[in-house]
PDB file of C-alpha atoms in Angstrom:
ATOM      1  CA  MET A   1     -24.889 -33.467  23.243  1.00 47.00           C
ATOM      2  CA  GLU A   2     -27.707 -31.143  24.348  1.00 51.00           C
ATOM      3  CA  PRO A   3     -30.594 -33.005  26.013  1.00 54.00           C
ATOM      4  CA  ASN A   4     -33.864 -32.855  24.114  1.00 55.00           C
ATOM      5  CA  SER A   5     -36.295 -30.186  25.229  1.00 55.00           C
ATOM      6  CA  THR A   6     -39.178 -32.481  26.152  1.00 55.00           C
ATOM      7  CA  PRO A   7     -39.459 -33.365  29.834  1.00 52.00           C
ATOM      8  CA  ASP A   8     -38.987 -36.923  30.987  1.00 53.00           C
ATOM      9  CA  PRO A   9     -42.413 -38.034  32.287  1.00 63.00           C
ATOM     10  CA  VAL A  10     -40.880 -40.167  35.052  1.00 72.00           C
ATOM     11  CA  GLU A  11     -38.424 -37.571  36.281  1.00 82.00           C
ATOM     12  CA  THR A  12     -38.485 -37.090  40.051  1.00 88.00           C
ATOM     13  CA  ALA A  13     -38.448 -33.738  41.827  1.00 89.00           C
ATOM     14  CA  GLY A  14     -34.956 -34.552  43.069  1.00 89.00           C
ATOM     15  CA  GLN A  15     -33.696 -35.235  39.561  1.00 90.00           C
ATOM     16  CA  LEU A  16     -35.229 -31.996  38.302  1.00 91.00           C
ATOM     17  CA  SER A  17     -33.685 -30.056  41.177  1.00 92.00           C
ATOM     18  CA  ALA A  18     -30.274 -31.622  40.500  1.00 94.00           C
ATOM     19  CA  ARG A  19     -30.553 -30.716  36.808  1.00 94.00           C
ATOM     20  CA  ARG A  20     -31.539 -27.139  37.687  1.00 95.00           C
ATOM     21  CA  GLU A  21     -28.510 -26.784  39.961  1.00 96.00           C
ATOM     22  CA  ALA A  22     -26.147 -28.281  37.378  1.00 97.00           C
ATOM     23  CA  MET A  23     -27.539 -26.093  34.612  1.00 97.00           C
ATOM     24  CA  GLN A  24     -27.277 -22.989  36.781  1.00 97.00           C
ATOM     25  CA  ALA A  25     -23.646 -23.765  37.603  1.00 98.00           C
ATOM     26  CA  GLU A  26     -22.807 -24.351  33.921  1.00 98.00           C
ATOM     27  CA  ALA A  27     -24.662 -21.214  32.810  1.00 98.00           C
ATOM     28  CA  ALA A  28     -22.839 -19.152  35.456  1.00 97.00           C
ATOM     29  CA  LEU A  29     -19.510 -20.478  34.205  1.00 98.00           C
ATOM     30  CA  LEU A  30     -20.405 -19.691  30.585  1.00 98.00           C
ATOM     31  CA  LEU A  31     -21.645 -16.197  31.455  1.00 98.00           C
ATOM     32  CA  GLY A  32     -18.450 -15.520  33.387  1.00 97.00           C
ATOM     33  CA  GLN A  33     -16.395 -16.673  30.412  1.00 98.00           C
ATOM     34  CA  MET A  34     -18.464 -14.354  28.215  1.00 98.00           C
ATOM     35  CA  LEU A  35     -17.569 -11.392  30.418  1.00 97.00           C
ATOM     36  CA  PHE A  36     -13.868 -12.222  30.210  1.00 98.00           C
ATOM     37  CA  ALA A  37     -13.993 -12.670  26.420  1.00 98.00           C
ATOM     38  CA  PHE A  38     -15.945  -9.475  25.855  1.00 98.00           C
ATOM     39  CA  SER A  39     -13.641  -7.426  28.060  1.00 97.00           C
ATOM     40  CA  SER A  40     -10.693  -8.792  26.113  1.00 97.00           C
ATOM     41  CA  ILE A  41     -12.251  -7.561  22.856  1.00 98.00           C
ATOM     42  CA  ASP A  42     -12.861  -4.183  24.487  1.00 97.00           C
ATOM     43  CA  VAL A  43      -9.271  -3.765  25.682  1.00 96.00           C
ATOM     44  CA  ASN A  44      -7.775  -4.962  22.383  1.00 96.00           C
ATOM     45  CA  LEU A  45     -10.019  -2.584  20.460  1.00 97.00           C
ATOM     46  CA  GLY A  46      -8.782   0.198  22.728  1.00 96.00           C
ATOM     47  CA  LEU A  47      -5.170  -0.788  22.054  1.00 95.00           C
ATOM     48  CA  CYS A  48      -5.875  -0.881  18.328  1.00 95.00           C
ATOM     49  CA  LEU A  49      -7.161   2.692  18.503  1.00 96.00           C
ATOM     50  CA  ALA A  50      -4.386   3.926  20.785  1.00 95.00           C
ATOM     51  CA  TRP A  51      -1.797   2.638  18.311  1.00 93.00           C
ATOM     52  CA  LEU A  52      -3.277   4.375  15.264  1.00 92.00           C
ATOM     53  CA  ASP A  53      -0.530   5.815  13.016  1.00 87.00           C
ATOM     54  CA  ASN A  54       2.061   3.463  14.531  1.00 86.00           C
ATOM     55  CA  GLY A  55       1.611   4.919  17.999  1.00 87.00           C
ATOM     56  CA  THR A  56       2.657   8.472  17.103  1.00 91.00           C
ATOM     57  CA  LYS A  57      -0.209   9.840  19.253  1.00 91.00           C
ATOM     58  CA  LEU A  58      -0.201   7.019  21.790  1.00 91.00           C
ATOM     59  CA  GLU A  59      -0.470   9.122  24.949  1.00 91.00           C
ATOM     60  CA  THR A  60      -3.153  11.456  23.615  1.00 91.00           C
ATOM     61  CA  LEU A  61      -5.229   8.678  22.067  1.00 91.00           C
ATOM     62  CA  SER A  62      -4.894   6.459  25.145  1.00 92.00           C
ATOM     63  CA  LYS A  63      -6.299   9.217  27.358  1.00 92.00           C
ATOM     64  CA  SER A  64      -9.177   9.963  24.977  1.00 91.00           C
ATOM     65  CA  ILE A  65     -10.108   6.284  24.607  1.00 94.00           C
ATOM     66  CA  GLU A  66      -9.777   5.357  28.272  1.00 92.00           C
ATOM     67  CA  GLY A  67     -13.323   6.196  29.381  1.00 90.00           C
ATOM     68  CA  GLN A  68     -15.122   5.384  26.137  1.00 96.00           C
ATOM     69  CA  SER A  69     -17.762   2.716  25.796  1.00 96.00           C
ATOM     70  CA  ILE A  70     -17.169  -0.058  23.315  1.00 97.00           C
ATOM     71  CA  HIS A  71     -19.856   1.524  21.132  1.00 97.00           C
ATOM     72  CA  ALA A  72     -17.874   4.783  20.970  1.00 97.00           C
ATOM     73  CA  LYS A  73     -14.669   2.854  20.243  1.00 98.00           C
ATOM     74  CA  LEU A  74     -16.364   0.986  17.394  1.00 98.00           C
ATOM     75  CA  GLU A  75     -17.608   4.295  15.950  1.00 98.00           C
ATOM     76  CA  MET A  76     -14.081   5.707  16.162  1.00 96.00           C
ATOM     77  CA  LEU A  77     -12.700   2.644  14.401  1.00 97.00           C
ATOM     78  CA  SER A  78     -15.402   2.867  11.748  1.00 98.00           C
ATOM     79  CA  THR A  79     -14.511   6.497  11.037  1.00 97.00           C
ATOM     80  CA  ARG A  80     -10.822   5.655  10.819  1.00 96.00           C
ATOM     81  CA  VAL A  81     -11.455   2.716   8.467  1.00 97.00           C
ATOM     82  CA  ALA A  82     -13.528   4.970   6.183  1.00 97.00           C
ATOM     83  CA  GLU A  83     -10.754   7.588   6.162  1.00 96.00           C
ATOM     84  CA  ARG A  84      -7.824   5.230   5.603  1.00 94.00           C
ATOM     85  CA  LEU A  85      -9.038   2.359   3.450  1.00 96.00           C
ATOM     86  CA  PRO A  86     -10.409   2.678  -0.080  1.00 96.00           C
ATOM     87  CA  ALA A  87     -14.122   2.030  -0.571  1.00 95.00           C
ATOM     88  CA  GLY A  88     -14.685  -1.431  -2.007  1.00 95.00           C
ATOM     89  CA  SER A  89     -11.323  -2.774  -0.829  1.00 96.00           C
ATOM     90  CA  LYS A  90     -11.196  -6.242   0.737  1.00 96.00           C
ATOM     91  CA  CYS A  91      -9.472  -4.929   3.827  1.00 95.00           C
ATOM     92  CA  ARG A  92     -12.072  -2.205   4.402  1.00 96.00           C
ATOM     93  CA  ALA A  93     -14.859  -4.751   3.933  1.00 97.00           C
ATOM     94  CA  ALA A  94     -13.172  -7.060   6.463  1.00 97.00           C
ATOM     95  CA  TYR A  95     -12.947  -4.295   9.055  1.00 98.00           C
ATOM     96  CA  GLU A  96     -16.573  -3.284   8.384  1.00 98.00           C
ATOM     97  CA  ARG A  97     -17.783  -6.878   8.809  1.00 98.00           C
ATOM     98  CA  TRP A  98     -15.827  -7.158  12.047  1.00 98.00           C
ATOM     99  CA  ILE A  99     -17.319  -3.910  13.370  1.00 98.00           C
ATOM    100  CA  GLU A 100     -20.826  -5.099  12.467  1.00 98.00           C
ATOM    101  CA  ARG A 101     -20.295  -8.433  14.213  1.00 98.00           C
ATOM    102  CA  VAL A 102     -18.986  -6.731  17.352  1.00 98.00           C
ATOM    103  CA  HIS A 103     -21.959  -4.346  17.404  1.00 98.00           C
ATOM    104  CA  ALA A 104     -24.261  -7.404  17.296  1.00 98.00           C
ATOM    105  CA  ALA A 105     -22.267  -9.150  20.045  1.00 98.00           C
ATOM    106  CA  ARG A 106     -22.295  -5.941  22.111  1.00 98.00           C
ATOM    107  CA  ALA A 107     -26.085  -5.720  21.885  1.00 97.00           C
ATOM    108  CA  GLN A 108     -26.459  -9.361  22.921  1.00 97.00           C
ATOM    109  CA  ARG A 109     -23.955  -8.980  25.740  1.00 97.00           C
ATOM    110  CA  ASN A 110     -25.794  -5.877  27.016  1.00 96.00           C
ATOM    111  CA  GLN A 111     -29.077  -7.781  27.033  1.00 94.00           C
ATOM    112  CA  MET A 112     -27.443 -10.654  28.911  1.00 96.00           C
ATOM    113  CA  VAL A 113     -25.732  -8.455  31.486  1.00 95.00           C
ATOM    114  CA  HIS A 114     -28.711  -6.217  32.220  1.00 93.00           C
ATOM    115  CA  GLY A 115     -31.272  -8.992  32.525  1.00 93.00           C
ATOM    116  CA  ARG A 116     -32.015 -11.416  35.296  1.00 94.00           C
ATOM    117  CA  TRP A 117     -31.376 -15.129  34.918  1.00 96.00           C
ATOM    118  CA  GLY A 118     -33.214 -18.303  35.780  1.00 95.00           C
ATOM    119  CA  VAL A 119     -33.268 -21.952  34.760  1.00 96.00           C
ATOM    120  CA  GLU A 120     -36.143 -23.794  33.117  1.00 95.00           C
ATOM    121  CA  ALA A 121     -34.884 -27.294  33.895  1.00 94.00           C
ATOM    122  CA  HIS A 122     -37.890 -29.084  32.377  1.00 91.00           C
ATOM    123  CA  ARG A 123     -37.027 -27.631  28.970  1.00 94.00           C
ATOM    124  CA  HIS A 124     -33.229 -27.588  29.381  1.00 96.00           C
ATOM    125  CA  LYS A 125     -33.104 -23.797  28.981  1.00 97.00           C
ATOM    126  CA  VAL A 126     -31.587 -20.893  30.835  1.00 97.00           C
ATOM    127  CA  VAL A 127     -33.773 -17.821  30.715  1.00 97.00           C
ATOM    128  CA  ASN A 128     -32.785 -14.159  30.581  1.00 97.00           C
ATOM    129  CA  VAL A 129     -35.548 -11.655  31.374  1.00 95.00           C
ATOM    130  CA  ILE A 130     -35.219  -7.958  30.577  1.00 93.00           C
ATOM    131  CA  ARG A 131     -37.203  -5.242  32.378  1.00 88.00           C
ATOM    132  CA  LEU A 132     -39.755  -5.520  35.149  1.00 84.00           C
ATOM    133  CA  PRO A 133     -42.864  -7.690  34.780  1.00 83.00           C
ATOM    134  CA  SER A 134     -45.013  -5.442  32.610  1.00 80.00           C
ATOM    135  CA  GLY A 135     -46.043  -5.072  29.011  1.00 80.00           C
ATOM    136  CA  THR A 136     -42.436  -4.320  27.964  1.00 88.00           C
ATOM    137  CA  GLN A 137     -40.769  -7.323  29.607  1.00 91.00           C
ATOM    138  CA  GLN A 138     -38.809  -9.533  27.217  1.00 92.00           C
ATOM    139  CA  CYS A 139     -37.690 -13.111  27.753  1.00 93.00           C
ATOM    140  CA  PHE A 140     -34.752 -14.750  25.944  1.00 96.00           C
ATOM    141  CA  GLU A 141     -34.110 -18.467  26.239  1.00 97.00           C
ATOM    142  CA  TYR A 142     -30.751 -20.125  25.645  1.00 98.00           C
ATOM    143  CA  SER A 143     -29.510 -23.648  25.711  1.00 98.00           C
ATOM    144  CA  LEU A 144     -26.121 -24.170  27.300  1.00 98.00           C
ATOM    145  CA  ALA A 145     -24.797 -24.941  23.811  1.00 98.00           C
ATOM    146  CA  GLU A 146     -26.024 -21.549  22.575  1.00 98.00           C
ATOM    147  CA  LEU A 147     -24.216 -19.745  25.397  1.00 98.00           C
ATOM    148  CA  ALA A 148     -21.049 -21.696  24.590  1.00 98.00           C
ATOM    149  CA  ALA A 149     -21.416 -20.795  20.894  1.00 98.00           C
ATOM    150  CA  PHE A 150     -21.673 -17.102  21.787  1.00 98.00           C
ATOM    151  CA  ASN A 151     -18.411 -17.396  23.714  1.00 98.00           C
ATOM    152  CA  LYS A 152     -16.772 -19.043  20.695  1.00 98.00           C
ATOM    153  CA  GLU A 153     -17.962 -16.133  18.545  1.00 98.00           C
ATOM    154  CA  LEU A 154     -16.399 -13.662  20.971  1.00 98.00           C
ATOM    155  CA  CYS A 155     -13.090 -15.542  20.868  1.00 98.00           C
ATOM    156  CA  ALA A 156     -13.229 -15.578  17.064  1.00 98.00           C
ATOM    157  CA  LEU A 157     -13.839 -11.815  17.047  1.00 98.00           C
ATOM    158  CA  GLU A 158     -10.780 -11.258  19.223  1.00 97.00           C
ATOM    159  CA  ARG A 159      -8.601 -13.375  16.908  1.00 98.00           C
ATOM    160  CA  GLU A 160      -9.994 -11.597  13.846  1.00 98.00           C
ATOM    161  CA  LEU A 161      -9.090  -8.167  15.233  1.00 97.00           C
ATOM    162  CA  ALA A 162      -5.521  -9.367  15.779  1.00 97.00           C
ATOM    163  CA  ARG A 163      -5.392 -10.603  12.158  1.00 97.00           C
ATOM    164  CA  LEU A 164      -6.779  -7.334  10.820  1.00 96.00           C
ATOM    165  CA  ARG A 165      -4.290  -5.288  12.801  1.00 94.00           C
ATOM    166  CA  THR A 166      -1.422  -7.447  11.548  1.00 93.00           C
ATOM    167  CA  ARG A 167      -2.507  -7.443   7.880  1.00 91.00           C
ATOM    168  CA  ARG A 168      -3.597  -3.828   7.645  1.00 90.00           C
ATOM    169  CA  PRO A 169      -2.784  -1.625  10.605  1.00 88.00           C
ATOM    170  CA  LEU A 170      -4.481   1.726  10.634  1.00 90.00           C
TER     171      LEU A 170
END
């Protein structure tokens, strides 16, 4: 259970320091897991694209996909879905929802990876700050449970791509 966000008035400096260290270690573990999960989605998306048309263009597609960002791969998949699946079909809608969810996860992952991290132990939050201290700096706060939930979403996205590829290969 996530601790409440109000500080304990009798908490000692040592206790606060110990909490900060524990939270930092847990956040680092969760962020590392996020990187593994996201890279797994990226590679499986690449394999999905390389095996379009039952792998008839495997070598050519593999080479063209190899250096692409996940954004470019998602755009390629989106184009292929629009070409191959009828508008309004359940399968097309499922692919489109998956693509939308991955775009959202990609944006969040980018923000997490390109920011700097700290721990606000008093409030039981890990903090991600984007950009230099100026008028454009943004701060995002996460509980450890929220970071874990993001990882679960990434794992669900990976499983969903496998289901889509099995049910309706492109």
